[in-house]
PDB file of C-alpha atoms in Angstrom:
ATOM      1  CA  LYS A 855       0.000   0.000   0.000  1.00 86.00           C
ATOM      2  CA  VAL A 856       2.872   2.364   0.839  1.00 87.00           C
ATOM      3  CA  LEU A 857       4.574   1.672  -2.513  1.00 86.00           C
ATOM      4  CA  ILE A 858       1.343   2.507  -4.323  1.00 87.00           C
ATOM      5  CA  ASP A 859       0.916   5.773  -2.435  1.00 89.00           C
ATOM      6  CA  VAL A 860       4.482   7.013  -3.029  1.00 88.00           C
ATOM      7  CA  PRO A 861       4.727   9.500  -5.926  1.00 91.00           C
ATOM      8  CA  ARG A 862       5.932   7.724  -9.059  1.00 91.00           C
ATOM      9  CA  SER A 863       8.837  10.112  -9.692  1.00 90.00           C
ATOM     10  CA  ASP A 864      10.208   9.695  -6.147  1.00 90.00           C
ATOM     11  CA  LEU A 865       9.988   5.913  -6.318  1.00 88.00           C
ATOM     12  CA  ALA A 866      11.589   5.818  -9.777  1.00 90.00           C
ATOM     13  CA  GLU A 867      14.477   7.972  -8.557  1.00 90.00           C
ATOM     14  CA  GLU A 868      14.961   5.872  -5.402  1.00 89.00           C
ATOM     15  CA  LEU A 869      14.926   2.543  -7.272  1.00 89.00           C
ATOM     16  CA  GLY A 870      16.815   3.803 -10.299  1.00 92.00           C
ATOM     17  CA  GLN A 871      14.059   2.723 -12.704  1.00 91.00           C
ATOM     18  CA  SER A 872      12.008   4.533 -15.339  1.00 92.00           C
ATOM     19  CA  GLN A 873       8.639   5.976 -14.422  1.00 90.00           C
ATOM     20  CA  THR A 874       6.872   3.589 -16.850  1.00 93.00           C
ATOM     21  CA  LYS A 875       8.352   0.573 -15.030  1.00 92.00           C
ATOM     22  CA  ILE A 876       7.346   2.082 -11.694  1.00 91.00           C
ATOM     23  CA  GLN A 877       3.817   2.697 -13.009  1.00 92.00           C
ATOM     24  CA  ALA A 878       3.616  -0.948 -14.098  1.00 93.00           C
ATOM     25  CA  LEU A 879       4.868  -2.002 -10.672  1.00 92.00           C
ATOM     26  CA  GLN A 880       2.315   0.190  -8.871  1.00 89.00           C
ATOM     27  CA  ASP A 881      -0.500  -1.061 -11.135  1.00 93.00           C
ATOM     28  CA  THR A 882       0.460  -4.670 -10.401  1.00 94.00           C
ATOM     29  CA  LEU A 883       0.575  -3.965  -6.678  1.00 92.00           C
ATOM     30  CA  GLN A 884      -2.869  -2.325  -6.847  1.00 92.00           C
ATOM     31  CA  GLN A 885      -4.266  -5.365  -8.689  1.00 94.00           C
ATOM     32  CA  VAL A 886      -2.885  -7.651  -5.980  1.00 93.00           C
ATOM     33  CA  LEU A 887      -4.476  -5.506  -3.266  1.00 90.00           C
ATOM     34  CA  ASP A 888      -7.796  -5.446  -5.144  1.00 91.00           C
ATOM     35  CA  ARG A 889      -7.745  -9.215  -5.572  1.00 93.00           C
ATOM     36  CA  ARG A 890      -7.001  -9.736  -1.875  1.00 93.00           C
ATOM     37  CA  GLU A 891      -9.907  -7.472  -0.939  1.00 91.00           C
ATOM     38  CA  GLU A 892     -12.241  -9.347  -3.300  1.00 92.00           C
ATOM     39  CA  GLU A 893     -11.083 -12.661  -1.828  1.00 93.00           C
ATOM     40  CA  ARG A 894     -11.709 -11.342   1.691  1.00 92.00           C
ATOM     41  CA  GLN A 895     -15.200 -10.208   0.721  1.00 91.00           C
ATOM     42  CA  SER A 896     -15.874 -13.546  -0.989  1.00 91.00           C
ATOM     43  CA  ARG A 897     -14.829 -15.412   2.141  1.00 91.00           C
ATOM     44  CA  GLN A 898     -17.130 -13.242   4.258  1.00 90.00           C
ATOM     45  CA  VAL A 899     -20.103 -13.880   1.973  1.00 91.00           C
ATOM     46  CA  LEU A 900     -19.375 -17.597   1.874  1.00 88.00           C
ATOM     47  CA  GLU A 901     -19.067 -17.709   5.666  1.00 89.00           C
ATOM     48  CA  LEU A 902     -22.415 -15.926   5.967  1.00 88.00           C
ATOM     49  CA  TYR A 903     -23.919 -18.349   3.471  1.00 87.00           C
ATOM     50  CA  LEU A 904     -22.583 -21.367   5.357  1.00 87.00           C
ATOM     51  CA  GLN A 905     -23.806 -19.908   8.634  1.00 86.00           C
ATOM     52  CA  ALA A 906     -27.243 -19.361   7.115  1.00 86.00           C
ATOM     53  CA  LEU A 907     -27.285 -22.969   5.896  1.00 81.00           C
ATOM     54  CA  LYS A 908     -26.343 -24.225   9.358  1.00 81.00           C
ATOM     55  CA  ASN A 909     -29.037 -22.068  10.964  1.00 81.00           C
ATOM     56  CA  GLU A 910     -31.614 -23.279   8.467  1.00 78.00           C
ATOM     57  CA  ASP A 911     -30.648 -26.911   9.068  1.00 74.00           C
ATOM     58  CA  THR A 912     -30.873 -26.398  12.836  1.00 78.00           C
ATOM     59  CA  ILE A 913     -34.247 -24.716  12.566  1.00 79.00           C
ATOM     60  CA  LEU A 914     -35.572 -27.359  10.171  1.00 74.00           C
ATOM     61  CA  SER A 915     -34.425 -30.182  12.433  1.00 73.00           C
ATOM     62  CA  LYS A 916     -36.123 -28.529  15.415  1.00 73.00           C
ATOM     63  CA  VAL A 917     -39.308 -28.089  13.386  1.00 70.00           C
ATOM     64  CA  ALA A 918     -39.144 -31.724  12.289  1.00 69.00           C
ATOM     65  CA  GLU A 919     -38.685 -32.881  15.894  1.00 69.00           C
ATOM     66  CA  SER A 920     -41.555 -30.771  17.195  1.00 65.00           C
ATOM     67  CA  GLU A 921     -43.688 -31.881  14.276  1.00 59.00           C
ATOM     68  CA  THR A 922     -43.494 -35.624  14.963  1.00 58.00           C
ATOM     69  CA  VAL A 923     -44.968 -35.466  18.457  1.00 51.00           C
ATOM     70  CA  PRO A 924     -48.136 -33.472  17.640  1.00 50.00           C
ATOM     71  CA  ARG A 925     -48.901 -35.695  14.651  1.00 48.00           C
ATOM     72  CA  GLU A 926     -48.778 -38.823  16.773  1.00 45.00           C
ATOM     73  CA  GLU A 927     -51.043 -37.243  19.353  1.00 44.00           C
ATOM     74  CA  MET A 928     -53.454 -36.111  16.664  1.00 46.00           C
ATOM     75  CA  ASP A 929     -53.626 -39.610  15.175  1.00 45.00           C
ATOM     76  CA  VAL A 930     -54.448 -41.109  18.557  1.00 42.00           C
ATOM     77  CA  VAL A 931     -56.607 -38.409  20.135  1.00 45.00           C
ATOM     78  CA  ASP A 932     -58.143 -36.267  17.387  1.00 45.00           C
ATOM     79  CA  THR A 933     -59.845 -37.136  14.135  1.00 42.00           C
ATOM     80  CA  GLY A 934     -58.525 -33.974  12.505  1.00 46.00           C
ATOM     81  CA  THR A 935     -61.783 -32.129  11.902  1.00 43.00           C
ATOM     82  CA  SER A 936     -60.128 -28.744  12.432  1.00 45.00           C
ATOM     83  CA  SER A 937     -57.429 -29.466   9.853  1.00 43.00           C
ATOM     84  CA  THR A 938     -60.093 -30.477   7.338  1.00 40.00           C
ATOM     85  CA  SER A 939     -61.857 -27.158   7.690  1.00 42.00           C
ATOM     86  CA  THR A 940     -58.529 -25.331   7.504  1.00 41.00           C
ATOM     87  CA  SER A 941     -57.503 -27.075   4.295  1.00 40.00           C
ATOM     88  CA  ALA A 942     -60.767 -26.018   2.705  1.00 40.00           C
ATOM     89  CA  LYS A 943     -59.917 -22.384   3.384  1.00 57.00           C
ATOM     90  CA  THR A 944     -56.223 -22.358   2.466  1.00 68.00           C
ATOM     91  CA  ALA A 945     -53.787 -24.320   0.328  1.00 72.00           C
ATOM     92  CA  LEU A 946     -51.110 -24.252   3.039  1.00 81.00           C
ATOM     93  CA  SER A 947     -50.190 -27.517   4.715  1.00 83.00           C
ATOM     94  CA  GLY A 948     -50.821 -28.203   8.385  1.00 84.00           C
ATOM     95  CA  ARG A 949     -47.081 -28.156   9.002  1.00 85.00           C
ATOM     96  CA  ILE A 950     -46.747 -24.645   7.576  1.00 86.00           C
ATOM     97  CA  LEU A 951     -49.740 -23.408   9.571  1.00 86.00           C
ATOM     98  CA  THR A 952     -48.286 -24.911  12.759  1.00 86.00           C
ATOM     99  CA  VAL A 953     -44.975 -23.150  12.174  1.00 83.00           C
ATOM    100  CA  LEU A 954     -46.770 -19.875  11.447  1.00 86.00           C
ATOM    101  CA  LYS A 955     -48.777 -20.110  14.662  1.00 83.00           C
ATOM    102  CA  GLU A 956     -46.108 -21.350  17.066  1.00 85.00           C
ATOM    103  CA  LYS A 957     -42.844 -19.705  16.025  1.00 82.00           C
ATOM    104  CA  PRO A 958     -41.988 -16.117  17.006  1.00 81.00           C
ATOM    105  CA  ALA A 959     -40.325 -15.485  13.602  1.00 83.00           C
ATOM    106  CA  PRO A 960     -41.864 -18.109  11.301  1.00 83.00           C
ATOM    107  CA  GLU A 961     -40.360 -16.555   8.167  1.00 84.00           C
ATOM    108  CA  LEU A 962     -36.967 -17.750   9.408  1.00 85.00           C
ATOM    109  CA  CYS A 963     -38.222 -21.301   9.995  1.00 84.00           C
ATOM    110  CA  LEU A 964     -39.704 -21.924   6.552  1.00 85.00           C
ATOM    111  CA  ASP A 965     -37.898 -22.849   3.378  1.00 86.00           C
ATOM    112  CA  SER A 966     -38.164 -20.555   0.366  1.00 85.00           C
ATOM    113  CA  ARG A 967     -40.913 -22.596  -1.281  1.00 86.00           C
ATOM    114  CA  ASP A 968     -43.093 -22.369   1.824  1.00 87.00           C
ATOM    115  CA  LEU A 969     -42.380 -18.652   2.130  1.00 85.00           C
ATOM    116  CA  GLU A 970     -43.594 -18.219  -1.436  1.00 86.00           C
ATOM    117  CA  LEU A 971     -46.793 -20.122  -0.663  1.00 88.00           C
ATOM    118  CA  VAL A 972     -47.479 -17.942   2.373  1.00 87.00           C
ATOM    119  CA  SER A 973     -46.758 -14.758   0.408  1.00 88.00           C
ATOM    120  CA  LYS A 974     -49.092 -15.739  -2.436  1.00 89.00           C
ATOM    121  CA  GLU A 975     -51.889 -16.932  -0.143  1.00 89.00           C
ATOM    122  CA  ASP A 976     -55.006 -14.804   0.090  1.00 89.00           C
ATOM    123  CA  THR A 977     -54.670 -12.613   3.180  1.00 89.00           C
ATOM    124  CA  GLN A 978     -58.250 -13.245   4.315  1.00 90.00           C
ATOM    125  CA  ALA A 979     -57.874 -17.019   3.968  1.00 87.00           C
ATOM    126  CA  LEU A 980     -54.574 -16.937   5.836  1.00 87.00           C
ATOM    127  CA  ALA A 981     -56.039 -14.826   8.643  1.00 89.00           C
ATOM    128  CA  SER A 982     -58.996 -17.189   8.891  1.00 87.00           C
ATOM    129  CA  ALA A 983     -56.820 -20.323   8.900  1.00 87.00           C
ATOM    130  CA  LEU A 984     -54.587 -18.903  11.636  1.00 87.00           C
ATOM    131  CA  ARG A 985     -57.491 -17.299  13.508  1.00 88.00           C
ATOM    132  CA  TRP A 986     -55.712 -13.954  13.356  1.00 89.00           C
ATOM    133  CA  ASP A 987     -56.868 -10.522  12.303  1.00 91.00           C
ATOM    134  CA  THR A 988     -56.131  -9.417   8.739  1.00 91.00           C
ATOM    135  CA  GLN A 989     -53.455  -6.917   9.790  1.00 91.00           C
ATOM    136  CA  LYS A 990     -51.419  -9.561  11.586  1.00 88.00           C
ATOM    137  CA  ALA A 991     -51.702 -11.927   8.605  1.00 87.00           C
ATOM    138  CA  GLU A 992     -50.682  -9.127   6.259  1.00 91.00           C
ATOM    139  CA  ALA A 993     -47.662  -8.311   8.440  1.00 91.00           C
ATOM    140  CA  LEU A 994     -46.690 -11.990   8.342  1.00 89.00           C
ATOM    141  CA  GLN A 995     -46.919 -12.017   4.548  1.00 89.00           C
ATOM    142  CA  GLN A 996     -44.763  -8.893   4.361  1.00 91.00           C
ATOM    143  CA  ALA A 997     -42.159 -10.511   6.625  1.00 89.00           C
ATOM    144  CA  CYS A 998     -42.180 -13.576   4.369  1.00 90.00           C
ATOM    145  CA  ASP A 999     -41.752 -11.355   1.287  1.00 91.00           C
ATOM    146  CA  GLN A1000     -38.817  -9.576   2.915  1.00 91.00           C
ATOM    147  CA  GLU A1001     -37.154 -12.858   3.879  1.00 88.00           C
ATOM    148  CA  LEU A1002     -37.601 -14.183   0.331  1.00 86.00           C
ATOM    149  CA  SER A1003     -36.087 -10.996  -1.045  1.00 90.00           C
ATOM    150  CA  LYS A1004     -33.138 -11.244   1.347  1.00 88.00           C
ATOM    151  CA  ARG A1005     -32.493 -14.856   0.357  1.00 88.00           C
ATOM    152  CA  LEU A1006     -32.668 -13.938  -3.326  1.00 86.00           C
ATOM    153  CA  GLN A1007     -30.123 -11.167  -2.797  1.00 88.00           C
ATOM    154  CA  GLN A1008     -27.791 -13.594  -1.030  1.00 87.00           C
ATOM    155  CA  VAL A1009     -28.045 -16.073  -3.887  1.00 85.00           C
ATOM    156  CA  GLN A1010     -27.435 -13.323  -6.444  1.00 85.00           C
ATOM    157  CA  ALA A1011     -24.398 -12.128  -4.480  1.00 84.00           C
ATOM    158  CA  LEU A1012     -23.045 -15.671  -4.409  1.00 81.00           C
ATOM    159  CA  HIS A1013     -23.551 -16.056  -8.170  1.00 81.00           C
ATOM    160  CA  SER A1014     -21.883 -12.705  -8.733  1.00 80.00           C
ATOM    161  CA  LEU A1015     -18.910 -13.760  -6.618  1.00 80.00           C
ATOM    162  CA  ARG A1016     -18.644 -17.016  -8.515  1.00 78.00           C
ATOM    163  CA  SER A1017     -18.648 -15.275 -11.883  1.00 79.00           C
ATOM    164  CA  THR A1018     -16.163 -12.683 -10.622  1.00 79.00           C
ATOM    165  CA  SER A1019     -13.839 -15.326  -9.222  1.00 73.00           C
ATOM    166  CA  LYS A1020     -13.999 -17.310 -12.487  1.00 72.00           C
ATOM    167  CA  GLY A1021     -12.878 -14.212 -14.373  1.00 68.00           C
ATOM    168  CA  LYS A1022      -9.990 -13.573 -11.949  1.00 65.00           C
ATOM    169  CA  LYS A1023      -8.404 -16.997 -12.508  1.00 59.00           C
ATOM    170  CA  THR A1024      -6.862 -15.773 -15.755  1.00 55.00           C
ATOM    171  CA  LEU A1025      -4.788 -13.073 -14.005  1.00 52.00           C
ATOM    172  CA  PRO A1026      -0.992 -13.593 -13.962  1.00 52.00           C
TER     173      PRO A1026
END
């Protein structure tokens, strides 16, 4: 960084080289610094992506564990009349509805496909299925939209980094 910041004429005089050679040297040094910064940013994004995957796996495993117990109880105790009436009102599965009702931030517990289903669901039908008011259901749909958007941005950033890193492999 210091060699890049030094005036070209001073560096050329000190090293006994022409200013064109010093310019080439400074340009090469700047490229190396730029590449290192890009690599650092790529590592950060990949670490965030891996952390998000781990969090999603943890959340999904917890949802799967909590899901098995209520189903067994429902098979033994209940005939499922409430789920039948719910399915008539909404296309969302019982698992999705359970997550939406029980989790404090359900948009973080659902996969992208489920988030899309919730976002596209009729607000009135969703509110009715969850026994919530329309405003709360609408807020949930907005949170799901925002989470979907955030995930899409992360995927686009990852694709951008991949394409950028593929182009950098040809550097000397």
